[in-house]
Structure formats: structure tokens, C-alpha cells
Amino acid sequence: MSQLEGKTILVTGGTRGIGLGIAEKMAALGANLILTGRDQAAAEAAAAELASATGVKAAGLGAPLTDEGAVNGLVDRAASIFGGIDVLVNNAGIDCDGPAIDHALEDWRRVLHVNLEVPFRLAQQAARHFLSREKGGVIINVSSVAGFKAIKEASSYVASKHGLVGLTKVLALEWGQQNIRVCGIAPGLIKTDMTEYIWGNEAAAAYVNNRIPIGRIGLPGEIGAMAAFLATDDAAFIHGETVVIDGGTTTD
Ligand code: NAD
């Protein structure tokens, strides 16, 4: 039996990029998936493609996370699709670059909302759901190397990702003895739409590759593989930890 067979996993922002990479690796271990995205049709299309490629059950849920109505009750809505949720992956995130001195309050709030407040609220919803089922569960927060080190001109992003690393530790302290495991992943530079402005530009790509000790950009599946492992019982003693996967970027 595959390690995640019979489990249902909710991945926010699971329609593309790292979220989709996570969903694919979890599906390969037999999990059923619920993918959220900003738009219902795009979420359904991504889920249908995943289901036909892997043979697992997959559903798409349109949930623009800047919209209160979409965040309220999201875990319960997702849980009603296949009869429960076993793992929540807080993956959806945004960035907004620019010098701190000019960073608009509106942008700061939007980044902190999507990257930190929404993961907290979904974690609360998931924990309540896990407790009501008396089966426990796992929460995986996708932070960033920006959760451990500063990046110039990314004040709101860095603050939100540092916050998520701290939140992961607090929730682990509070919920560990209720059979809820909480951990995180901190990716380095990964090839997705979010970073196309870096890897899509030849000069910038060379610059960045020189700064990544392993000599290349990472791929969504390389984050997905760790997320899938963290969701399994083999990772049962990994708790409160955010695992850095960055090709060595933060080693110096
Ligand atoms: P991406 O832009 O390719 O995908 C982001 C996903 O989040 C999409 O599915 C999008 O629909 C969803 N999303 C974003 N804002 C949303 C909103 N308001 N409502 C609903 N859904 C929303 O980005 P990615 O590179 O795959 O990033 C995924 C996560 O990984 C993010 O939390 C990001 O901060 C983190 N991360 C990415 C990198 C990288 O190099 N790509 C590095 C470190 C951390």
C-alpha cells in the first residue's frame, strides 16, 4: 500500500508551481488531492489533469484568499468533498518587491494577509477539523529562505515568511500532544511563475546560479518530494521544524 493511500490533502495554490509539484508527489504516494486556486475553472482544470495523470481522486476549489468569504470555512468546504482532510499544505503565497522606505501600506497588508494571516486561519480551521474527527492530522507551511535570512527590497515578504517559521513552532508547541503535527519547508529559488523575472532573464539567471552552490535553480518536484515525505508517518517525529531546501544557498 502506498504511504498516503486513503489520505486527503488540501493544497492551497495547488494549481501551478510549487503547490502543483507538492500535489503531484503526494498523488504519487496515493493521496487524494484538493487544489485551491484563485479561480474555480482553473482549479478544476488542474485537478482534472492531475487525476487523469495519476489515477487518484482530485478536486479543484476556487478560493481567492484575499476574499474573506473564501477563507471562512474553507477547510470544511474542502473536507465535504471526499469526506475529510488529513493534511493541510499552506502553500499559496505572493511577493511584492521594492525599497522598504516606499513600500505602500496596502502592499504590506496584502502580503502579510495572504502569506501569514490566511495560513494561520486555515491552520486553526484544520486543527478544529482534525480534533473533531479524532484522527489527528498534519499541517505543512511553505515558508522560504526569506524566513531565515534578509533579502533587500522584500520587507513584507521577508517579514511574512519569518512569521510563518515562528508560527509553525508555536502551533507545534500547542498542538503536538493532540496528534497534530506541524512543520514547514523553506524553499530556495525554484523555477515557477513567481520567479520567472529571475530565471527568464539570461543575465540574471547566470548571476543567481553563481549564488546557488549546487549551480542551478530548483524544481517544484524537489519541494514536493519533501512535502510528501513530511505528510507520511515516516516523518512522525519531525515537528515544529522548517526544512530548508535551497541547493546550499543559506550555507554561507
Ligand atoms: P506561483 O506564483 O507560481 O504560485 C502561487 C500559487 O498561489 C498559485 O496557485 C496562485 O493561484 C496561488 N495564490 C497566490 N495568491 C493567491 C490568492 N490571493 N488567492 C488564492 N490563491 C493565490 O508561486 P510559487 O513559486 O509556486 O510559490 C508557492 C509558495 O512557495 C509561495 O508561498 C512562495 O512564497 C513560496 N516560495 C517560492 C519560491 C520560489 O522560488 N518560487 C521560493 C521560496 C518560497
GROMACS .gro file of C-alpha atoms in nm, residues 23-197:
model
  175
   23ALA     CA    1   0.029   1.773  -0.522
   24GLU     CA    2   0.198   1.556  -0.786
   25LYS     CA    3   0.441   1.399  -0.538
   26MET     CA    4   0.161   1.335  -0.289
   27ALA     CA    5  -0.054   1.180  -0.561
   28ALA     CA    6   0.238   0.953  -0.648
   29LEU     CA    7   0.214   0.821  -0.290
   30GLY     CA    8  -0.158   0.753  -0.340
   31ALA     CA    9  -0.316   1.060  -0.176
   32ASN     CA   10  -0.636   1.222  -0.297
   33LEU     CA   11  -0.595   1.594  -0.356
   34ILE     CA   12  -0.797   1.911  -0.325
   35LEU     CA   13  -0.630   2.201  -0.503
   36THR     CA   14  -0.727   2.560  -0.437
   37GLY     CA   15  -0.656   2.848  -0.672
   38ARG     CA   16  -0.783   3.199  -0.729
   39ASP     CA   17  -1.025   3.082  -0.994
   40GLN     CA   18  -1.273   2.788  -0.987
   41ALA     CA   19  -1.233   2.690  -1.353
   42ALA     CA   20  -0.852   2.690  -1.336
   43ALA     CA   21  -0.858   2.489  -1.012
   44GLU     CA   22  -1.094   2.233  -1.164
   45ALA     CA   23  -0.879   2.205  -1.478
   46ALA     CA   24  -0.560   2.148  -1.276
   47ALA     CA   25  -0.736   1.887  -1.061
   48ALA     CA   26  -0.878   1.704  -1.364
   49GLU     CA   27  -0.533   1.689  -1.524
   50LEU     CA   28  -0.377   1.558  -1.202
   51ALA     CA   29  -0.646   1.293  -1.163
   52SER     CA   30  -0.608   1.168  -1.518
   53ALA     CA   31  -0.227   1.163  -1.497
   54THR     CA   32  -0.208   0.979  -1.164
   55GLY     CA   33  -0.533   0.790  -1.110
   56VAL     CA   34  -0.602   0.949  -0.769
   57LYS     CA   35  -0.916   1.148  -0.690
   58ALA     CA   36  -0.863   1.522  -0.723
   59ALA     CA   37  -1.093   1.823  -0.696
   60GLY     CA   38  -1.043   2.193  -0.759
   61LEU     CA   39  -1.176   2.465  -0.534
   62GLY     CA   40  -1.181   2.831  -0.640
   63ALA     CA   41  -1.075   3.032  -0.334
   64PRO     CA   42  -0.931   3.380  -0.379
   65LEU     CA   43  -0.754   3.412  -0.046
   66THR     CA   44  -0.784   3.789  -0.035
   67ASP     CA   45  -1.159   3.735  -0.010
   68GLU     CA   46  -1.294   3.685   0.346
   69GLY     CA   47  -1.580   3.474   0.220
   70ALA     CA   48  -1.340   3.234   0.051
   71VAL     CA   49  -1.121   3.190   0.360
   72ASN     CA   50  -1.406   3.145   0.609
   73GLY     CA   51  -1.499   2.778   0.627
   74LEU     CA   52  -1.256   2.678   0.350
   75VAL     CA   53  -1.131   2.365   0.527
   76ASP     CA   54  -1.486   2.245   0.597
   77ARG     CA   55  -1.585   2.306   0.234
   78ALA     CA   56  -1.283   2.109   0.119
   79ALA     CA   57  -1.350   1.835   0.376
   80SER     CA   58  -1.702   1.783   0.246
   81ILE     CA   59  -1.569   1.684  -0.099
   82PHE     CA   60  -1.406   1.348  -0.016
   83GLY     CA   61  -1.522   1.309   0.345
   84GLY     CA   62  -1.243   1.475   0.546
   85ILE     CA   63  -0.897   1.627   0.529
   86ASP     CA   64  -0.584   1.461   0.671
   87VAL     CA   65  -0.318   1.713   0.568
   88LEU     CA   66  -0.326   2.088   0.504
   89VAL     CA   67  -0.049   2.243   0.295
   90ASN     CA   68  -0.039   2.621   0.331
   91ASN     CA   69   0.142   2.689   0.004
   92ALA     CA   70  -0.024   2.989  -0.164
   93GLY     CA   71   0.186   3.300  -0.135
   94ILE     CA   72   0.273   3.626  -0.304
   95ASP     CA   73   0.565   3.867  -0.306
   96CYS     CA   74   0.599   4.238  -0.364
   97ASP     CA   75   0.944   4.385  -0.420
   98GLY     CA   76   1.058   4.740  -0.363
   99PRO     CA   77   1.256   4.956  -0.123
  100ALA     CA   78   1.117   4.949   0.232
  101ILE     CA   79   1.107   5.326   0.251
  102ASP     CA   80   0.846   5.344  -0.024
  103HIS     CA   81   0.662   5.019   0.045
  104ALA     CA   82   0.292   5.101   0.035
  105LEU     CA   83   0.091   5.003   0.340
  106GLU     CA   84  -0.167   4.842   0.113
  107ASP     CA   85   0.101   4.613  -0.037
  108TRP     CA   86   0.245   4.533   0.306
  109ARG     CA   87  -0.101   4.432   0.432
  110ARG     CA   88  -0.181   4.224   0.122
  111VAL     CA   89   0.144   4.024   0.152
  112LEU     CA   90   0.110   3.973   0.529
  113HIS     CA   91  -0.254   3.874   0.480
  114VAL     CA   92  -0.201   3.609   0.210
  115ASN     CA   93   0.133   3.476   0.342
  116LEU     CA   94   0.073   3.478   0.718
  117GLU     CA   95  -0.281   3.557   0.831
  118VAL     CA   96  -0.451   3.317   0.590
  119PRO     CA   97  -0.216   3.026   0.676
  120PHE     CA   98  -0.288   3.091   1.046
  121ARG     CA   99  -0.663   3.090   0.992
  122LEU     CA  100  -0.655   2.779   0.774
  123ALA     CA  101  -0.435   2.607   1.033
  124GLN     CA  102  -0.695   2.690   1.300
  125GLN     CA  103  -0.972   2.551   1.078
  126ALA     CA  104  -0.768   2.238   1.003
  127ALA     CA  105  -0.684   2.179   1.370
  128ARG     CA  106  -1.052   2.205   1.467
  129HIS     CA  107  -1.138   1.965   1.186
  130PHE     CA  108  -0.868   1.717   1.292
  131LEU     CA  109  -0.988   1.730   1.655
  132SER     CA  110  -1.350   1.676   1.552
  133ARG     CA  111  -1.253   1.362   1.359
  134GLU     CA  112  -1.028   1.234   1.639
  135LYS     CA  113  -0.782   1.114   1.374
  136GLY     CA  114  -0.511   1.378   1.403
  137GLY     CA  115  -0.351   1.542   1.104
  138VAL     CA  116  -0.055   1.724   0.958
  139ILE     CA  117  -0.007   2.091   0.867
  140ILE     CA  118   0.279   2.189   0.636
  141ASN     CA  119   0.359   2.559   0.594
  142VAL     CA  120   0.557   2.666   0.287
  143SER     CA  121   0.786   2.944   0.402
  144SER     CA  122   1.107   3.042   0.219
  145VAL     CA  123   1.477   3.101   0.271
  146ALA     CA  124   1.339   3.453   0.327
  147GLY     CA  125   1.204   3.306   0.652
  148PHE     CA  126   1.562   3.275   0.778
  149LYS     CA  127   1.761   3.549   0.607
  150ALA     CA  128   1.702   3.901   0.490
  151ILE     CA  129   1.657   3.987   0.123
  152LYS     CA  130   1.692   4.350   0.024
  153GLU     CA  131   1.379   4.521  -0.103
  154ALA     CA  132   1.149   4.242   0.011
  155SER     CA  133   1.043   4.372   0.353
  156SER     CA  134   0.685   4.245   0.360
  157TYR     CA  135   0.777   3.909   0.205
  158VAL     CA  136   1.068   3.853   0.447
  159ALA     CA  137   0.856   3.958   0.746
  160SER     CA  138   0.571   3.728   0.641
  161LYS     CA  139   0.798   3.427   0.587
  162HIS     CA  140   0.989   3.481   0.915
  163GLY     CA  141   0.645   3.499   1.077
  164LEU     CA  142   0.541   3.171   0.922
  165VAL     CA  143   0.853   2.995   1.055
  166GLY     CA  144   0.769   3.129   1.403
  167LEU     CA  145   0.402   3.037   1.371
  168THR     CA  146   0.498   2.681   1.273
  169LYS     CA  147   0.694   2.650   1.600
  170VAL     CA  148   0.412   2.791   1.817
  171LEU     CA  149   0.147   2.566   1.665
  172ALA     CA  150   0.379   2.268   1.709
  173LEU     CA  151   0.411   2.353   2.080
  174GLU     CA  152   0.036   2.393   2.125
  175TRP     CA  153  -0.097   2.107   1.916
  176GLY     CA  154   0.167   1.831   1.925
  177GLN     CA  155   0.002   1.638   2.205
  178GLN     CA  156  -0.330   1.644   2.027
  179ASN     CA  157  -0.193   1.434   1.743
  180ILE     CA  158  -0.150   1.734   1.514
  181ARG     CA  159   0.193   1.760   1.361
  182VAL     CA  160   0.303   2.099   1.226
  183CYS     CA  161   0.611   2.155   1.014
  184GLY     CA  162   0.736   2.366   0.728
  185ILE     CA  163   0.952   2.384   0.419
  186ALA     CA  164   1.173   2.677   0.323
  187PRO     CA  165   1.249   2.662  -0.050
  188GLY     CA  166   1.534   2.849  -0.211
  189LEU     CA  167   1.498   2.971  -0.568
  190ILE     CA  168   1.253   2.741  -0.751
  191LYS     CA  169   1.152   2.762  -1.116
  192THR     CA  170   0.790   2.887  -1.110
  193ASP     CA  171   0.585   3.178  -1.241
  194MET     CA  172   0.674   3.374  -0.927
  195THR     CA  173   1.045   3.374  -1.012
  196GLU     CA  174   1.028   3.398  -1.391
  197TYR     CA  175   1.162   3.754  -1.369
   0.00000   0.00000   0.00000
